[in-house]
Tab-separated table of C-alpha atoms in Angstrom:
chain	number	residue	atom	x	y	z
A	1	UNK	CA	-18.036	-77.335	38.203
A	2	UNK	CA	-14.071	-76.980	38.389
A	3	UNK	CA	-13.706	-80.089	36.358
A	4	UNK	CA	-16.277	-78.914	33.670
A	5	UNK	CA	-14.088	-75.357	33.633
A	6	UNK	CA	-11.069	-77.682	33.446
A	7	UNK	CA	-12.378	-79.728	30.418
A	8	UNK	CA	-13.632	-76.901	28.403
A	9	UNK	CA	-10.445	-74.678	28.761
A	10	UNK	CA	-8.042	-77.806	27.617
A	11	UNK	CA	-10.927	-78.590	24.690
A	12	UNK	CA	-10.038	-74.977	23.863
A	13	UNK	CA	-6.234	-75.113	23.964
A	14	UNK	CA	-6.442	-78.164	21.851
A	15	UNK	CA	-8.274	-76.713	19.400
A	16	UNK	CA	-5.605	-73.260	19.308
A	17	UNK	CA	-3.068	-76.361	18.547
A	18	UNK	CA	-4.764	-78.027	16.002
A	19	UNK	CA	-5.805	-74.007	14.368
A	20	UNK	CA	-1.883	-73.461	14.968
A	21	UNK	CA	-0.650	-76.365	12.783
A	22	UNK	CA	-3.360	-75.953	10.183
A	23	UNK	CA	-1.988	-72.656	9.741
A	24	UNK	CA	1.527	-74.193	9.689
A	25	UNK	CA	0.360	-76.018	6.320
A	26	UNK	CA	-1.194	-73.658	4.869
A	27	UNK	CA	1.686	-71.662	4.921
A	28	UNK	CA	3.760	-74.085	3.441
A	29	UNK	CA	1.954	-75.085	0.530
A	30	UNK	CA	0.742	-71.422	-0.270
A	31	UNK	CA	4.815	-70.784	-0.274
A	32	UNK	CA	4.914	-74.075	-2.684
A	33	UNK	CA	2.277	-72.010	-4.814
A	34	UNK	CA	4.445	-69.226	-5.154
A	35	UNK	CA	7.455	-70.674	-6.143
A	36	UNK	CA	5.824	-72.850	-8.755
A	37	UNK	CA	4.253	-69.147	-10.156
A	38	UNK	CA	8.126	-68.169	-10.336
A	39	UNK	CA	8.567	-70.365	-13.346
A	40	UNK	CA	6.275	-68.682	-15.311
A	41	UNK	CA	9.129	-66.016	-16.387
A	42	UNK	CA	11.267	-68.888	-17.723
A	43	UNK	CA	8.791	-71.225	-19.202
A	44	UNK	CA	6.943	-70.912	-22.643
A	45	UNK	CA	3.865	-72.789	-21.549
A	46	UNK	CA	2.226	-70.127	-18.837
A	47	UNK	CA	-1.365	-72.244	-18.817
A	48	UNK	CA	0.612	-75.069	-17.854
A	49	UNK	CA	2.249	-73.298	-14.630
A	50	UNK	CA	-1.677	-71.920	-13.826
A	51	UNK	CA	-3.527	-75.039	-13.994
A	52	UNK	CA	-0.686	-76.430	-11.875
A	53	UNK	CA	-0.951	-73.558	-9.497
A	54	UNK	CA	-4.655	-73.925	-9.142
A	55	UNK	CA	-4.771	-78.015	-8.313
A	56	UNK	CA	-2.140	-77.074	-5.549
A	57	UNK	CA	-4.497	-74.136	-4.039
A	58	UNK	CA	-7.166	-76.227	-4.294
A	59	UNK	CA	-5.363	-78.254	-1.565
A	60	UNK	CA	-4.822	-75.485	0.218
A	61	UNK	CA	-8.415	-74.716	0.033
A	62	UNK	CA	-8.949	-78.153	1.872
A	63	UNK	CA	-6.746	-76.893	4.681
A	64	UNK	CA	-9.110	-73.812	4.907
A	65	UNK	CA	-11.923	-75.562	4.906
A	66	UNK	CA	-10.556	-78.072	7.992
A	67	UNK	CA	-10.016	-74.660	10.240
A	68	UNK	CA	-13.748	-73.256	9.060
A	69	UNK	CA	-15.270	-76.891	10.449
A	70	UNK	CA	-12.728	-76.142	13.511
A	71	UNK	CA	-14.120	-72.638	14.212
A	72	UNK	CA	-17.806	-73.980	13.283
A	73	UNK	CA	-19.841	-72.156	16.051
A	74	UNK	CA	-16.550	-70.920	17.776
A	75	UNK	CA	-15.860	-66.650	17.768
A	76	UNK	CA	-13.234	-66.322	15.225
A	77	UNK	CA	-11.737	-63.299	16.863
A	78	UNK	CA	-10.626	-65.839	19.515
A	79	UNK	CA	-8.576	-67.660	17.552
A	80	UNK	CA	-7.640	-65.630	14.866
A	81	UNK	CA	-3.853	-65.020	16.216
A	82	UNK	CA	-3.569	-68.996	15.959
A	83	UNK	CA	-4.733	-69.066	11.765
A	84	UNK	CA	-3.910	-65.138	10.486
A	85	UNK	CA	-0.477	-66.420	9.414
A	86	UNK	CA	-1.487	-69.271	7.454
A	87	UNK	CA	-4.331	-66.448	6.028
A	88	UNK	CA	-1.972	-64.399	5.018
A	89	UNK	CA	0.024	-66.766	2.757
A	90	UNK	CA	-2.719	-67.941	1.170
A	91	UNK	CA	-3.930	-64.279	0.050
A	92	UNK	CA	-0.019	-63.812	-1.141
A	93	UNK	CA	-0.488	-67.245	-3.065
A	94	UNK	CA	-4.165	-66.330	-4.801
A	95	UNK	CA	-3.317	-62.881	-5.302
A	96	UNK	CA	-0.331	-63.312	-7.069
A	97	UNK	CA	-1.700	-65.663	-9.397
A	98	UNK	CA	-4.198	-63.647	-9.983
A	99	UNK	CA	-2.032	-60.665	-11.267
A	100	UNK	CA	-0.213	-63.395	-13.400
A	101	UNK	CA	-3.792	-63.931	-14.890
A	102	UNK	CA	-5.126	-60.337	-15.501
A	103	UNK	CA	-2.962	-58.224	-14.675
A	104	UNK	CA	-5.446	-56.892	-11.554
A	105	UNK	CA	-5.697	-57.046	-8.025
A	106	UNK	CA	-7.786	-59.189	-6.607
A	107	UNK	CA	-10.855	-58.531	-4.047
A	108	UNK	CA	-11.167	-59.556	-0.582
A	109	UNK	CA	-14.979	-60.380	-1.526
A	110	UNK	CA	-13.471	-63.005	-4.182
A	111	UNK	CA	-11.110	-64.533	-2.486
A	112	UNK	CA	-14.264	-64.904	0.429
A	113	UNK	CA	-16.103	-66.183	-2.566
A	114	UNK	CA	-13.764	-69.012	-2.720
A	115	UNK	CA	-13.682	-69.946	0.848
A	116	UNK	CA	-17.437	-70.882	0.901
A	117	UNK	CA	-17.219	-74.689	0.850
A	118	UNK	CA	-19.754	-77.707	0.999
A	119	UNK	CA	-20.057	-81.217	1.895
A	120	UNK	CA	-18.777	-82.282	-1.388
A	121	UNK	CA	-16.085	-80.501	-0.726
A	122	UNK	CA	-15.182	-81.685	2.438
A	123	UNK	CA	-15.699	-85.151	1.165
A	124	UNK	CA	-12.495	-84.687	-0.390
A	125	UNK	CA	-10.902	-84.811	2.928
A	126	UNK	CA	-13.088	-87.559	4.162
A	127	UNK	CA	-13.869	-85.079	7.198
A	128	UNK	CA	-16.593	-86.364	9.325
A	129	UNK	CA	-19.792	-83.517	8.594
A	130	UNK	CA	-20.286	-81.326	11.341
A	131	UNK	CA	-23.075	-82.120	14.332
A	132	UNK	CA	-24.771	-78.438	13.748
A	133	UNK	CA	-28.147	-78.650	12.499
A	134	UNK	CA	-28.196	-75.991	10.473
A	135	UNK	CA	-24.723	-77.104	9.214
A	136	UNK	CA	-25.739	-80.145	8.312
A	137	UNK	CA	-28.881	-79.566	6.463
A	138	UNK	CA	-27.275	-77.358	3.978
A	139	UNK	CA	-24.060	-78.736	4.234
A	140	UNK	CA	-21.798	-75.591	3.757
A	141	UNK	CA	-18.605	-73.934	5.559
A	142	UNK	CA	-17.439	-70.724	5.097
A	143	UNK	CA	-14.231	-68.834	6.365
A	144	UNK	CA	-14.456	-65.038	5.774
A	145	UNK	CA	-10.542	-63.705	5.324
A	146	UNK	CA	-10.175	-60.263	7.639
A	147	UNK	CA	-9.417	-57.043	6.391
A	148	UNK	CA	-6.434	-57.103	8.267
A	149	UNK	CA	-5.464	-60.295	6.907
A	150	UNK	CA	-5.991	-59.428	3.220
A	151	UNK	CA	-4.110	-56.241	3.436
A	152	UNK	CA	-1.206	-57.492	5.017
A	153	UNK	CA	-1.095	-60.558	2.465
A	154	UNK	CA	-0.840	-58.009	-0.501
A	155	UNK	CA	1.630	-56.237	0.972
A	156	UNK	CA	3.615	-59.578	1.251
A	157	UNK	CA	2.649	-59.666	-3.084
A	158	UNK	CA	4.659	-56.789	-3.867
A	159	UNK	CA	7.996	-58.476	-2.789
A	160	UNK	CA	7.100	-61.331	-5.048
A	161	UNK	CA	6.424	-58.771	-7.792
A	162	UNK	CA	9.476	-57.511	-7.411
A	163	UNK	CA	11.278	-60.612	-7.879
A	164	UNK	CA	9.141	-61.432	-10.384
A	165	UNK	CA	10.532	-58.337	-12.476
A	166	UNK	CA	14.255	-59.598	-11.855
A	167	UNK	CA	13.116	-62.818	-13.473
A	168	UNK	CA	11.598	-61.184	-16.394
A	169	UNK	CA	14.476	-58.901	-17.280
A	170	UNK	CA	16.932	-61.900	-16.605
A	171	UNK	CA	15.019	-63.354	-19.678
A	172	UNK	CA	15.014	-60.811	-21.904
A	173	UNK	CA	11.231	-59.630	-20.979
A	174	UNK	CA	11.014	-55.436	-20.483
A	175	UNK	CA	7.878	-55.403	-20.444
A	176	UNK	CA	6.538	-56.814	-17.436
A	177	UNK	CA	9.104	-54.553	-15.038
A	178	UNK	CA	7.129	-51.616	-16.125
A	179	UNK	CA	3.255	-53.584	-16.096
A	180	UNK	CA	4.387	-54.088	-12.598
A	181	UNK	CA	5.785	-50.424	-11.338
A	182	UNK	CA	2.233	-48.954	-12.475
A	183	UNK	CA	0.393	-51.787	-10.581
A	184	UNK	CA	3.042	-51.347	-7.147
A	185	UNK	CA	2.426	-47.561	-7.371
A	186	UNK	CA	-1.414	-47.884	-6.933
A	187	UNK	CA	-1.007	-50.697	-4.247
A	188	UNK	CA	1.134	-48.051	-2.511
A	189	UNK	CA	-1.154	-45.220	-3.197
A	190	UNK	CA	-4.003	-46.993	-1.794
A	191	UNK	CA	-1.563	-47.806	1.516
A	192	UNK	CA	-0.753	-44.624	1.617
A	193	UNK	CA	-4.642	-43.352	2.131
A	194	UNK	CA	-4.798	-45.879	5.336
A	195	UNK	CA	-1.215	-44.536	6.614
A	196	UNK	CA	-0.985	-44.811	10.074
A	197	UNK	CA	-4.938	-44.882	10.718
A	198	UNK	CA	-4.503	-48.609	10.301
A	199	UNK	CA	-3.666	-51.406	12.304
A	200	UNK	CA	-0.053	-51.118	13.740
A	201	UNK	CA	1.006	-54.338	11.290
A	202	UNK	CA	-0.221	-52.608	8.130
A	203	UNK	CA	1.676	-49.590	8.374
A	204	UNK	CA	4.665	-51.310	9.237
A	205	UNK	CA	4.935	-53.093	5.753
A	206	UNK	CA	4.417	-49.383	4.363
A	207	UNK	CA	7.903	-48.990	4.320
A	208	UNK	CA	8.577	-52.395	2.646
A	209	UNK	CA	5.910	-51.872	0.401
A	210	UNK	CA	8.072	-48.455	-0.558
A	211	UNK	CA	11.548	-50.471	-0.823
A	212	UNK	CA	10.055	-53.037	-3.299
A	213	UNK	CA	8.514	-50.018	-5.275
A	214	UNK	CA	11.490	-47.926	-5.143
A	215	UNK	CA	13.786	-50.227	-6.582
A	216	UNK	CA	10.980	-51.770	-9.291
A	217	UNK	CA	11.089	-48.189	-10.194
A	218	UNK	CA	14.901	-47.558	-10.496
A	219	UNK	CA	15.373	-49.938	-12.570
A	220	UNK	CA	12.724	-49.142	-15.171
A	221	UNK	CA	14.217	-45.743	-15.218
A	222	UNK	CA	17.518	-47.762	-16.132
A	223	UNK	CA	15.958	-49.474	-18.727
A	224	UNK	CA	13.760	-46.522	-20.223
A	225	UNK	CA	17.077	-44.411	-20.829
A	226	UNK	CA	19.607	-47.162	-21.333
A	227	UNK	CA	17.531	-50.514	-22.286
A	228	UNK	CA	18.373	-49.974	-26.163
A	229	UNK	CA	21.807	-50.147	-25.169
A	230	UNK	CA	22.114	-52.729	-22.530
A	231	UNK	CA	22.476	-56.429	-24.243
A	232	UNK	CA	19.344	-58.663	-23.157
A	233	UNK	CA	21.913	-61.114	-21.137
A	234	UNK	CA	22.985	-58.265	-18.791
A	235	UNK	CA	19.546	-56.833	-18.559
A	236	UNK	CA	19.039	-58.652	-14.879
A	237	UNK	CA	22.278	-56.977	-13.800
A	238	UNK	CA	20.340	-53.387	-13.884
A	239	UNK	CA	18.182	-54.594	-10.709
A	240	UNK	CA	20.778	-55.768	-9.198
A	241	UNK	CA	22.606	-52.822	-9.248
A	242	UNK	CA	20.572	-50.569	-8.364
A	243	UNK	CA	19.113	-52.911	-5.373
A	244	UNK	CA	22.701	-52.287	-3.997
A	245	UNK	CA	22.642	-48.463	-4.422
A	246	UNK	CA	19.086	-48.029	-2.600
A	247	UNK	CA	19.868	-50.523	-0.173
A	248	UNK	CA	23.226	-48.286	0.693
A	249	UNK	CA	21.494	-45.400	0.750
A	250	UNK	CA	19.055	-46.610	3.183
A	251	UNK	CA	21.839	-48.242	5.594
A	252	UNK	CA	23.236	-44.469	5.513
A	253	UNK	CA	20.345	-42.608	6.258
């Protein structure tokens, strides 16, 4: 009986390990995704940056789907501290090229959508199909992302936005600053209804939420009153400067 306790408690830390560098990956390449979106302020072909974008989350789909067939008839809740990183990520990396696309925020039901995968899919990986009956006479995997998880991976997308705007002005584009402060103000509206009702996490990227909006929104104001004035080469200058002022302001108070 003690070995058979043994055995099933190091199966079970294995499997944390092999969830804990999964998520490791996932990270990574999701980052890889957003760096390549970057380049879409700077480069005339946009489709060419998406379709790019989308091959590379399609291997990070692959990753997802090797931690679904790893929590296959596990509770998820048990190991959910090993993968909610990697999660994370992942909604930072979809969502933002999602806004790229439309201009929207994307659902936690269609990013779920996406994470619904089948044994053609996991051929792709040459994974071995799992034992489970069920499983294996229709074939499919699914990971379902948490609430948790999906809020605290768009509050991670507003810092990208936000960087995303200093790109855009730095080439001459004022229109996406202020397509951006209208879509940050609702994100942070809708925060602002959770508050501190939420998890503990959530509300603690409230106030970085506010930062990124605060300073999206200083600099529009710059460019609304001065942007006629300001030569297109020293437009990026205007976040900049006004990143330092809130940033001082904050270190005072």
């Amino acid at each position: 009986m003690r070995t058979a306790f043994q055995q099933e408690l190091d199966a079970r830390h294995d499997k944390y390990e092999r969830l804990v560098k999964l998520s490791r990956d996932i990270t990574v390449e999701s980052k890889r995704v957003i760096f390549l979106l970057h380049r879409i302020t700077s480069t005339p072909d946009m489709e060419e940056i998406l379709t790019e974008s989308e091959i590379k989350l399609d291997g990070v789909r692959q990753k997802i789907l090797q931690v679904a067939q790893e929590l296959l008839g596990e509770e998820m809740h048990q190991f959910h501290r090993a993968i909610t990183t990697g999660l994370q990520e992942y909604v930072e990396a979809v969502s933002f090229q999602h806004f790229i696309r439309t201009r929207s925020l994307i659902s936690m039901e269609e990013i779920n959508k996406q994470l619904v995968f089948t044994t053609e899919d996991s051929g792709k990986e040459n994974k071995t199909p799992s034992s489970d009956a069920h499983d294996k006479e229709f074939g499919t995997w699914r990971l379902r992302i948490t609430p948790v998880d999906y809020l605290l991976g768009v509050a991670d997308l507003t810092g990208e936005l936000m960087r995303m705007c200093i790109n855009s002005v730095g080439n001459g584009d004022i229109d996406t600053p202020f397509e951006v402060s209208q879509f940050l103000r609702q994100v942070y509206d809708g925060f602002s209804f959770i508050g501190n009702t939420g998890p503990y996490e959530v509300s603690k990227k409230l106030y970085t939420l506010k930062q990124s909006l605060a300073k999206v929104e200083n600099a529009c104001y710059a460019l609304k009153v001065r942007g006629s004035e300001i030569p297109k080469h020293m437009l990026a200058d205007v976040f900049s400067v006004k990143t330092e002022m809130i940033d001082q302001e904050e270190g005072i108070s």
